[in-house]
Coordinates of C-alpha atoms in Angstrom, one line a residue:
X17 CA 44.8 94.2 28.6
X18 CA 44.5 94.6 32.4
X19 CA 43.4 91.0 32.9
X20 CA 46.4 89.7 31.0
X21 CA 48.6 91.6 33.5
X22 CA 46.9 90.0 36.5
X23 CA 45.2 93.1 37.8
X24 CA 42.2 93.1 40.1
X25 CA 39.1 94.5 38.4
X26 CA 35.9 95.5 40.1
X27 CA 32.8 96.8 38.3
X28 CA 30.3 98.7 40.6
X29 CA 26.9 100.1 39.7
X30 CA 26.5 103.7 40.8
X31 CA 22.9 104.0 42.0
X32 CA 23.5 107.4 43.6
X33 CA 24.5 108.9 40.3
X34 CA 21.5 107.3 38.5
X35 CA 19.1 108.7 41.2
X36 CA 20.6 112.2 40.7
X37 CA 20.2 112.0 36.9
X38 CA 16.7 110.7 37.3
X39 CA 15.8 113.7 39.4
X40 CA 17.4 116.1 37.0
X41 CA 16.1 114.6 33.8
X42 CA 12.7 113.4 35.0
X43 CA 13.2 109.9 33.6
X44 CA 15.4 106.8 34.2
X45 CA 18.9 107.0 32.6
X46 CA 21.0 104.1 31.4
X47 CA 22.8 102.4 34.2
X48 CA 26.1 104.0 35.4
X49 CA 29.0 101.8 36.2
X50 CA 32.4 102.5 37.7
X51 CA 35.4 100.3 36.8
X52 CA 38.1 100.1 39.5
X53 CA 41.4 98.5 38.4
X54 CA 43.9 97.6 41.1
X55 CA 47.5 97.0 40.0
X56 CA 49.2 93.9 41.3
X57 CA 52.7 92.7 40.5
X58 CA 52.5 90.1 37.8
X59 CA 53.2 86.6 39.2
X60 CA 53.7 83.4 37.2
X61 CA 50.4 81.6 36.6
X62 CA 48.5 84.4 38.4
X63 CA 45.0 85.3 37.2
X64 CA 43.0 88.5 37.5
X65 CA 40.4 88.7 40.3
X66 CA 37.1 89.8 38.7
X67 CA 34.3 91.2 40.8
X68 CA 30.9 92.7 40.1
X69 CA 28.7 94.7 42.5
X70 CA 25.2 95.5 41.2
X71 CA 23.3 95.9 44.4
X72 CA 23.3 98.4 47.3
X73 CA 25.0 97.3 50.5
X74 CA 25.8 93.8 49.3
X75 CA 29.2 92.2 48.9
X76 CA 30.6 92.0 45.4
X77 CA 30.3 88.7 43.5
X78 CA 33.4 87.1 42.2
X79 CA 33.2 86.0 38.5
X80 CA 35.1 83.5 36.4
X81 CA 35.7 85.7 33.3
X82 CA 35.0 89.1 31.8
X83 CA 32.2 87.7 29.6
X84 CA 30.0 87.4 32.7
X85 CA 30.7 91.1 33.6
X86 CA 29.7 92.1 30.0
X87 CA 26.5 90.0 30.2
X88 CA 25.5 91.6 33.5
X89 CA 26.1 95.1 32.2
X90 CA 24.1 94.4 29.0
X91 CA 21.3 92.9 31.1
X92 CA 21.2 96.1 33.3
X93 CA 21.0 98.2 30.1
X94 CA 18.2 96.2 28.7
X95 CA 16.2 96.4 31.9
X96 CA 16.8 100.2 32.0
X97 CA 15.4 100.6 28.5
X98 CA 12.3 98.7 29.4
X99 CA 11.9 100.6 32.7
X100 CA 12.2 103.9 30.9
X101 CA 9.2 102.9 28.7
X102 CA 7.2 101.6 31.6
X103 CA 7.8 104.8 33.6
X104 CA 6.3 106.9 30.8
X105 CA 3.5 104.6 29.7
X106 CA 1.8 101.2 30.2
X107 CA 2.7 97.8 28.8
X108 CA -0.1 98.0 26.1
X109 CA -1.7 94.9 27.6
X110 CA 1.3 92.6 27.4
X111 CA 3.1 91.1 30.3
X112 CA 6.8 91.9 30.4
X113 CA 9.1 89.1 31.7
X114 CA 12.6 89.9 32.8
X115 CA 15.3 87.5 34.1
X116 CA 17.7 89.2 36.5
X117 CA 20.6 88.2 38.7
X118 CA 22.5 85.7 36.5
X119 CA 26.0 86.4 37.8
X120 CA 28.1 83.3 37.4
X121 CA 25.0 81.0 37.1
X122 CA 23.3 79.8 34.0
X123 CA 19.9 80.2 35.7
X124 CA 18.8 83.7 36.6
X125 CA 18.1 84.2 40.3
X126 CA 14.8 86.0 39.7
X127 CA 12.1 86.1 37.1
X128 CA 9.9 89.3 37.2
X129 CA 6.6 89.6 35.5
X130 CA 5.4 93.2 35.1
X131 CA 1.6 93.1 35.1
X132 CA -0.6 96.2 34.2
X133 CA -4.2 95.6 35.2
X134 CA -6.4 95.0 32.2
X135 CA -9.2 97.4 33.3
X136 CA -6.6 100.3 33.5
X137 CA -5.4 99.5 30.0
X138 CA -8.9 99.2 28.6
X139 CA -10.0 102.5 30.2
X140 CA -6.8 104.1 28.9
X141 CA -6.2 105.4 32.4
X142 CA -2.8 106.5 33.8
X143 CA -0.9 103.8 35.5
X144 CA -0.2 105.2 39.0
X145 CA -0.3 102.8 41.9
X146 CA 2.4 100.1 42.1
X147 CA 3.6 97.2 44.3
X148 CA 5.7 94.0 44.2
X149 CA 4.7 90.5 45.1
X150 CA 7.3 87.8 46.1
X151 CA 6.1 84.3 45.4
X152 CA 7.3 81.8 48.0
X153 CA 9.5 79.0 46.7
X154 CA 7.4 76.0 45.5
X155 CA 4.2 78.0 44.9
X156 CA 5.1 79.5 41.5
X157 CA 3.0 76.9 39.6
X158 CA -0.2 77.9 41.4
X159 CA -2.9 79.5 39.2
X160 CA -2.7 83.0 40.9
X161 CA 1.1 83.1 40.3
X162 CA 1.8 80.9 37.3
X163 CA -0.8 82.1 34.7
X164 CA -1.5 85.6 33.1
X165 CA -5.1 85.4 34.3
X166 CA -4.0 84.5 37.8
X167 CA -1.5 87.4 37.9
X168 CA -4.3 89.8 36.7
X169 CA -6.4 88.5 39.6
X170 CA -3.5 89.0 42.0
X171 CA -3.0 92.6 40.9
X172 CA -6.7 93.2 41.5
X173 CA -6.4 91.7 45.0
X174 CA -3.4 93.9 45.7
X175 CA -5.5 96.9 44.5
X176 CA -2.8 98.4 42.3
X177 CA -2.5 99.4 38.7
X178 CA 0.8 97.7 38.2
X179 CA 2.3 94.7 40.0
X180 CA 5.8 93.2 39.8
X181 CA 5.4 89.5 40.4
X182 CA 8.7 88.0 41.5
X183 CA 9.6 84.3 41.1
X184 CA 12.5 82.9 43.2
X185 CA 14.2 80.5 40.7
X186 CA 15.6 77.1 41.7
X187 CA 19.3 76.6 42.0
X188 CA 19.8 79.6 44.3
X189 CA 19.8 80.2 48.0
X190 CA 17.2 82.6 49.6
X191 CA 17.6 83.2 53.3
X192 CA 14.8 85.6 54.1
X193 CA 12.2 87.9 52.6
X194 CA 14.1 90.9 53.9
X195 CA 17.2 89.8 52.1
X196 CA 15.2 89.4 48.8
X197 CA 13.6 92.8 49.3
X198 CA 17.0 94.5 49.9
X199 CA 18.5 92.9 46.8
X200 CA 15.6 93.7 44.5
X201 CA 14.5 97.1 45.8
X202 CA 16.7 99.0 43.3
X203 CA 15.5 97.0 40.4
X204 CA 11.8 97.0 41.4
X205 CA 11.8 100.7 41.9
X206 CA 12.9 101.1 38.2
X207 CA 9.5 99.8 37.1
X208 CA 7.5 102.3 39.1
X209 CA 5.4 104.7 37.0
X210 CA 6.5 108.4 37.4
X211 CA 3.0 109.2 38.8
X212 CA 3.6 106.9 41.8
X213 CA 4.8 108.9 44.7
X214 CA 4.2 106.3 47.4
X215 CA 6.7 103.9 48.9
X216 CA 6.7 100.6 47.0
X217 CA 5.1 97.9 49.1
X218 CA 6.5 94.3 48.9
X219 CA 3.7 91.7 49.4
X220 CA 3.9 88.0 49.8
X221 CA 2.1 84.9 51.3
X222 CA 3.3 84.3 54.8
X223 CA 6.4 85.6 56.4
X224 CA 9.2 83.6 54.7
X225 CA 10.6 82.7 51.3
X226 CA 9.1 79.2 51.3
X227 CA 10.9 75.8 51.1
X228 CA 12.1 74.0 48.0
X229 CA 14.1 70.9 49.0
X230 CA 16.0 69.1 46.2
X231 CA 15.3 65.3 46.6
X232 CA 16.8 64.0 43.3
X233 CA 18.2 65.3 40.1
X234 CA 18.4 63.2 36.9
X235 CA 18.8 63.4 33.2
X236 CA 16.7 61.2 30.8
X237 CA 17.6 60.6 27.2
X238 CA 13.9 61.1 26.4
X239 CA 12.6 63.7 28.9
X240 CA 15.9 65.6 29.4
X241 CA 16.9 67.0 32.8
X242 CA 14.4 66.6 35.6
X243 CA 14.2 67.2 39.3
X244 CA 12.2 65.8 42.2
X245 CA 11.6 68.5 44.9
X246 CA 9.7 68.8 48.1
X247 CA 7.9 72.0 49.2
X248 CA 5.4 73.1 51.7
X249 CA 1.9 74.2 50.6
X250 CA -1.4 74.7 52.5
X251 CA 0.2 73.2 55.6
X252 CA 1.3 70.0 53.9
X253 CA 4.6 68.7 52.4
X254 CA 4.3 67.7 48.8
X255 CA 6.8 66.0 46.5
X256 CA 6.9 67.1 42.9
X257 CA 8.4 66.0 39.6
X258 CA 9.5 68.7 37.1
X259 CA 11.0 68.4 33.6
X260 CA 13.4 71.4 33.4
X261 CA 12.4 71.9 29.8
X262 CA 9.1 73.1 31.2
X263 CA 10.4 74.1 34.7
X264 CA 7.1 75.5 36.1
X265 CA 4.8 72.7 35.0
X266 CA 4.2 70.0 37.7
X267 CA 4.5 66.6 36.0
X268 CA 3.6 64.6 39.2
X269 CA 2.7 65.4 42.7
X270 CA 2.2 63.4 45.9
X271 CA 1.8 64.3 49.6
X272 CA 4.6 63.3 52.0
X273 CA 3.7 62.0 55.5
X274 CA 6.0 61.7 58.5
X275 CA 5.4 59.2 61.3
X276 CA 7.3 58.1 64.4
X277 CA 8.3 54.5 64.7
X278 CA 8.1 52.6 68.1
X279 CA 11.8 53.4 68.6
X280 CA 11.2 57.1 68.2
X281 CA 12.7 57.4 64.7
X282 CA 11.1 59.5 62.1
X283 CA 9.9 57.7 58.9
X284 CA 8.9 59.5 55.7
X285 CA 6.6 57.9 53.2
X286 CA 4.5 58.8 50.2
X287 CA 0.8 59.0 50.8
X288 CA -0.8 57.2 47.9
X289 CA -4.3 57.5 49.5
X290 CA -4.5 61.2 48.5
X291 CA -4.6 63.1 45.2
X292 CA -2.7 66.4 45.0
X293 CA -3.6 67.2 41.4
X294 CA -7.3 68.2 41.0
X295 CA -7.5 67.0 37.4
X296 CA -6.7 63.5 38.5
X297 CA -9.8 63.5 40.7
X298 CA -11.9 64.3 37.6
X299 CA -10.2 61.5 35.7
X300 CA -11.2 59.1 38.5
X301 CA -14.8 60.2 38.2
X302 CA -14.6 59.1 34.6
X303 CA -13.3 55.7 35.7
X304 CA -16.2 55.4 38.1
X305 CA -18.6 55.8 35.2
X306 CA -17.5 52.4 33.9
X307 CA -16.3 50.5 37.0
X308 CA -17.5 49.4 40.4
X309 CA -15.0 49.5 43.2
X310 CA -15.2 45.7 43.7
X311 CA -15.3 44.8 40.0
X312 CA -12.5 42.8 38.4
X313 CA -12.0 45.4 35.7
X314 CA -9.2 46.4 33.3
X315 CA -7.8 49.9 33.2
X316 CA -5.2 51.2 30.7
X317 CA -3.3 54.4 31.5
X318 CA -1.0 55.8 28.8
X319 CA 1.6 57.9 30.6
X320 CA 3.0 57.0 34.0
X321 CA 5.0 60.0 35.1
X322 CA 5.4 59.7 38.9
X323 CA 2.6 57.2 39.1
X324 CA 0.4 59.2 41.5
X325 CA -2.8 58.6 39.5
X326 CA -2.1 54.8 39.0
X327 CA -1.2 54.3 42.7
X328 CA -4.4 56.1 43.8
X329 CA -6.7 54.1 41.4
X330 CA -5.1 50.9 42.7
X331 CA -6.6 51.8 46.1
X332 CA -10.0 52.7 44.5
X333 CA -10.4 49.6 42.4
X334 CA -8.6 46.9 44.4
X335 CA -9.8 44.0 42.3
X336 CA -9.0 45.6 39.0
X337 CA -5.8 45.4 37.0
X338 CA -4.1 48.6 36.0
X339 CA -1.8 48.6 33.0
X340 CA 0.4 51.6 32.6
X341 CA 2.4 52.4 29.5
X342 CA 5.4 54.7 29.7
X343 CA 7.9 55.6 27.1
X344 CA 10.7 56.9 29.4
X345 CA 12.3 54.2 31.7
X346 CA 13.6 57.0 34.0
X347 CA 10.0 57.7 34.9
X348 CA 9.5 54.2 36.2
X349 CA 12.6 54.6 38.4
X350 CA 11.2 58.0 39.7
X351 CA 7.8 56.5 40.3
X352 CA 9.0 53.5 42.3
X353 CA 11.8 55.3 44.2
X354 CA 10.2 58.6 45.0
X355 CA 6.5 58.4 44.5
X356 CA 5.5 55.1 46.2
X357 CA 4.5 53.1 43.1
X358 CA 4.5 49.4 43.7
X359 CA 4.6 47.0 40.7
X360 CA 2.6 43.7 41.2
X361 CA 0.0 41.6 39.5
X362 CA -2.5 44.5 40.0
X363 CA -0.1 47.2 38.8
X364 CA 1.7 46.3 35.5
X365 CA 4.0 48.8 33.8
X366 CA 5.3 48.5 30.2
X367 CA 8.1 50.6 28.9
X368 CA 6.9 51.2 25.4
X369 CA 5.7 53.8 23.0
X370 CA 2.0 54.4 23.8
X371 CA 0.9 54.6 20.2
X372 CA 2.5 51.3 19.4
X373 CA 0.9 49.7 22.4
X374 CA -2.5 50.8 21.4
X375 CA -2.0 49.5 17.8
X376 CA -0.7 46.1 19.1
X377 CA -3.5 45.8 21.7
X378 CA -6.2 46.5 19.1
X379 CA -4.7 43.9 16.8
X380 CA -4.7 41.3 19.6
X381 CA -8.3 42.0 20.5
X382 CA -7.7 42.9 24.2
X383 CA -10.5 44.9 25.8
X384 CA -10.5 47.5 28.6
X385 CA -13.2 49.1 30.8
X386 CA -11.2 52.3 31.1
X387 CA -8.6 53.9 28.8
X388 CA -6.9 57.1 30.0
X389 CA -4.4 59.4 28.3
X390 CA -2.3 61.3 30.8
X391 CA 0.9 61.8 28.7
X392 CA 2.9 65.0 28.3
X393 CA 4.1 66.3 25.0
X394 CA 7.9 66.5 24.7
X395 CA 7.6 69.1 22.0
X396 CA 7.2 72.3 23.9
X397 CA 7.1 74.5 20.8
X398 CA 3.4 73.8 20.1
X399 CA 0.4 75.0 21.9
X400 CA -0.4 71.4 22.8
X401 CA 1.2 70.3 26.1
X402 CA -0.8 67.1 26.7
X403 CA -1.1 64.7 24.9
X404 CA 1.3 64.6 21.9
X405 CA -0.4 65.1 18.5
X406 CA 0.2 61.5 17.5
X407 CA -2.2 60.3 20.2
X408 CA -5.2 62.3 19.0
X409 CA -5.1 61.4 15.3
X410 CA -8.3 59.9 13.9
X411 CA -6.8 56.5 13.4
X412 CA -5.5 56.2 17.0
X413 CA -8.8 57.4 18.5
X414 CA -10.7 54.9 16.4
X415 CA -8.4 52.2 17.8
X416 CA -9.0 53.4 21.3
X417 CA -12.7 53.2 20.8
X418 CA -12.2 49.6 19.6
X419 CA -10.3 48.8 22.8
X420 CA -13.3 49.7 25.0
X421 CA -15.9 47.3 26.3
X422 CA -19.5 48.4 25.3
X423 CA -19.9 50.2 28.6
X424 CA -16.3 51.4 28.8
X425 CA -15.0 55.0 28.8
X426 CA -12.1 56.9 27.4
X427 CA -10.7 59.7 29.5
X428 CA -8.4 62.3 28.0
X429 CA -6.4 64.8 29.9
X430 CA -6.0 67.8 27.5
X431 CA -3.8 70.8 28.1
X432 CA -4.0 73.0 25.0
X433 CA -3.3 76.8 24.8
X434 CA -4.1 77.1 21.1
X435 CA -7.8 77.6 20.3
X436 CA -7.5 76.2 16.8
X437 CA -5.8 73.0 17.9
X438 CA -8.4 72.7 20.7
X439 CA -11.2 73.0 18.1
X440 CA -9.6 70.4 15.8
X441 CA -9.2 67.9 18.7
X442 CA -12.8 68.4 19.8
X443 CA -14.1 67.8 16.3
X444 CA -12.0 64.7 15.9
X445 CA -13.1 63.2 19.3
X446 CA -16.8 64.0 18.6
X447 CA -16.5 62.4 15.2
X448 CA -15.1 59.2 16.7
X449 CA -17.2 58.7 19.9
X450 CA -20.9 58.6 20.3
X451 CA -21.1 60.6 23.5
X452 CA -18.6 63.3 24.5
X453 CA -18.5 65.6 27.5
X454 CA -15.7 67.7 29.1
X455 CA -14.8 69.5 32.3
X456 CA -12.5 72.5 32.1
X457 CA -10.9 73.2 35.4
X458 CA -11.2 76.9 36.4
X459 CA -7.9 77.3 38.2
X460 CA -5.9 75.0 36.0
X461 CA -4.9 74.5 32.4
X462 CA -6.3 70.9 32.3
X463 CA -9.5 69.9 30.5
X464 CA -10.8 66.4 31.1
X465 CA -12.7 64.9 28.2
X466 CA -15.0 61.9 28.7
X467 CA -15.8 59.8 25.7
X468 CA -18.2 56.8 25.5
X469 CA -18.4 54.4 22.5
X470 CA -22.3 54.3 22.8
X471 CA -25.1 56.8 23.4
X472 CA -25.5 57.5 27.1
X473 CA -27.2 60.1 29.3
X474 CA -24.1 62.0 30.2
X475 CA -25.6 64.0 33.1
X476 CA -27.0 60.8 34.7
X477 CA -23.9 58.7 34.2
X478 CA -21.6 61.4 35.6
X479 CA -23.9 62.1 38.5
X480 CA -23.8 58.5 39.4
X481 CA -20.1 58.3 38.9
X482 CA -19.5 61.3 41.2
X483 CA -21.6 59.7 44.0
X484 CA -19.8 56.4 43.5
X485 CA -16.4 58.1 43.8
X486 CA -17.4 59.8 47.0
X487 CA -18.5 56.5 48.4
X488 CA -15.2 54.9 47.4
X489 CA -13.3 57.7 49.2
X490 CA -15.4 57.2 52.3
X491 CA -15.3 53.4 52.5
X492 CA -11.6 53.0 51.5
X493 CA -10.7 55.8 54.0
X494 CA -9.0 57.9 51.4
X495 CA -8.4 61.6 51.8
X496 CA -11.4 63.7 51.1
X497 CA -11.4 65.7 47.8
X498 CA -13.3 68.9 48.1
X499 CA -13.2 69.5 44.3
X500 CA -15.2 66.4 43.5
X501 CA -18.8 67.3 44.4
X502 CA -21.8 66.5 42.1
X503 CA -22.7 70.2 41.8
X504 CA -19.1 71.1 40.7
X505 CA -18.9 68.4 38.1
X506 CA -22.2 69.4 36.6
X507 CA -21.5 73.1 36.8
X508 CA -18.3 72.7 34.8
X509 CA -19.6 70.0 32.4
X510 CA -19.7 70.9 28.7
X511 CA -21.5 68.7 26.2
X512 CA -20.1 67.6 22.9
X513 CA -21.6 65.8 19.8
X514 CA -23.4 68.9 18.4
X515 CA -25.1 69.7 21.7
X516 CA -23.9 73.3 21.4
X517 CA -21.3 73.1 24.1
X518 CA -23.7 74.7 26.6
X519 CA -22.6 74.5 30.3
X520 CA -25.2 72.3 32.1
X521 CA -26.0 72.9 35.8
X522 CA -28.2 70.7 37.9

């Protein structure tokens, strides 16, 4: 009624009243709001001014319609209900994820994971100590921040029973850590257990909110909306490709270098002589088990993405031909424009369905020394993120085996959260290939599976491949990779083909 008359309406949250009620009742009440209506003379074509103020000492946010105000109030009520439960008891071993700060935006400004330490839950102890951790922009995909196991580790490092892990979502501006603290303090305090009498500490890495620079935004008919961003991590600038359907999973990553020209201008280029993704290094070890660096070999890579793996292997095997197959034409554009991929006689890209390409290649009799699957699953509802189910059917794996030379290798990048699906894939692979081994990366979701069409001594062949890869890095003057050491490969190696999957260490 008031909006139709052109009145100004401001809705403010009354934290002082809530604090008073908390002290009186001993538990957190539902949020209290004050609605202030200011009468204006009705003018032709005039619209109501709608404002919402949900933080202390911050200016009100102007909104487009009353629906946004209602959404914000309901969000605050839902958060308060969760907070009341957490203040009285623990989370029963489940992480609680809250999206807060939507305002007029579709994407929430903050994502907050409430993590109770597993040892406190298992011992049935009282949750007492509490802190908050702000993840700098661009680092939310790291193991310690982006996985439940990592966040448990983080809570242990912070030495608290409960940790609120805060993600700064893309699409919003963050000026400083102090500003983030000030905005979130009222919300974060709501999750504090009643037994915690200390001031809540805000922790982070470094002294700023991090950098997330938007380089390119696109929308693919196949992959949906995607974004290319640059961020700073471990003293280096990296460029990353994300599909917004899985916004915290890095699809491709490459380091960015800056050099000065003779005229003093700054030139930015993609460094294809380095690997940012550790699982790609383990895939290269697999390639080295079948190829020499100076050999005129044939490599087939299903799944291009940003092309980082293909560009790197092009430097490793300079006389070999790399054939990449990619379903999404947008990815070829991204790879060449933003990740330094160069198409030539050594680097050939086909825009085609990978399954169809495998079938056609097998029918034509073509052979490869190395076949790699590094393709994401567009169906995010399953526990299988990489590759799609169609690529690991028995018929396709048999055709892949038929594509390999007698001394060739098939390398599969597997990302699977479902144990039953993982077991079925393992059984299917071991049924198809004569020798199978895998490396599960400790701080990553990726598992690299190596498959040979004949019986081989897997420990010897991977030991030689690891040494060969290190020599290639040295002689080609590529960036050193700490993760690829013989001891690490052998430590993580698991054997298939009914060898009891026992970790083997040299």
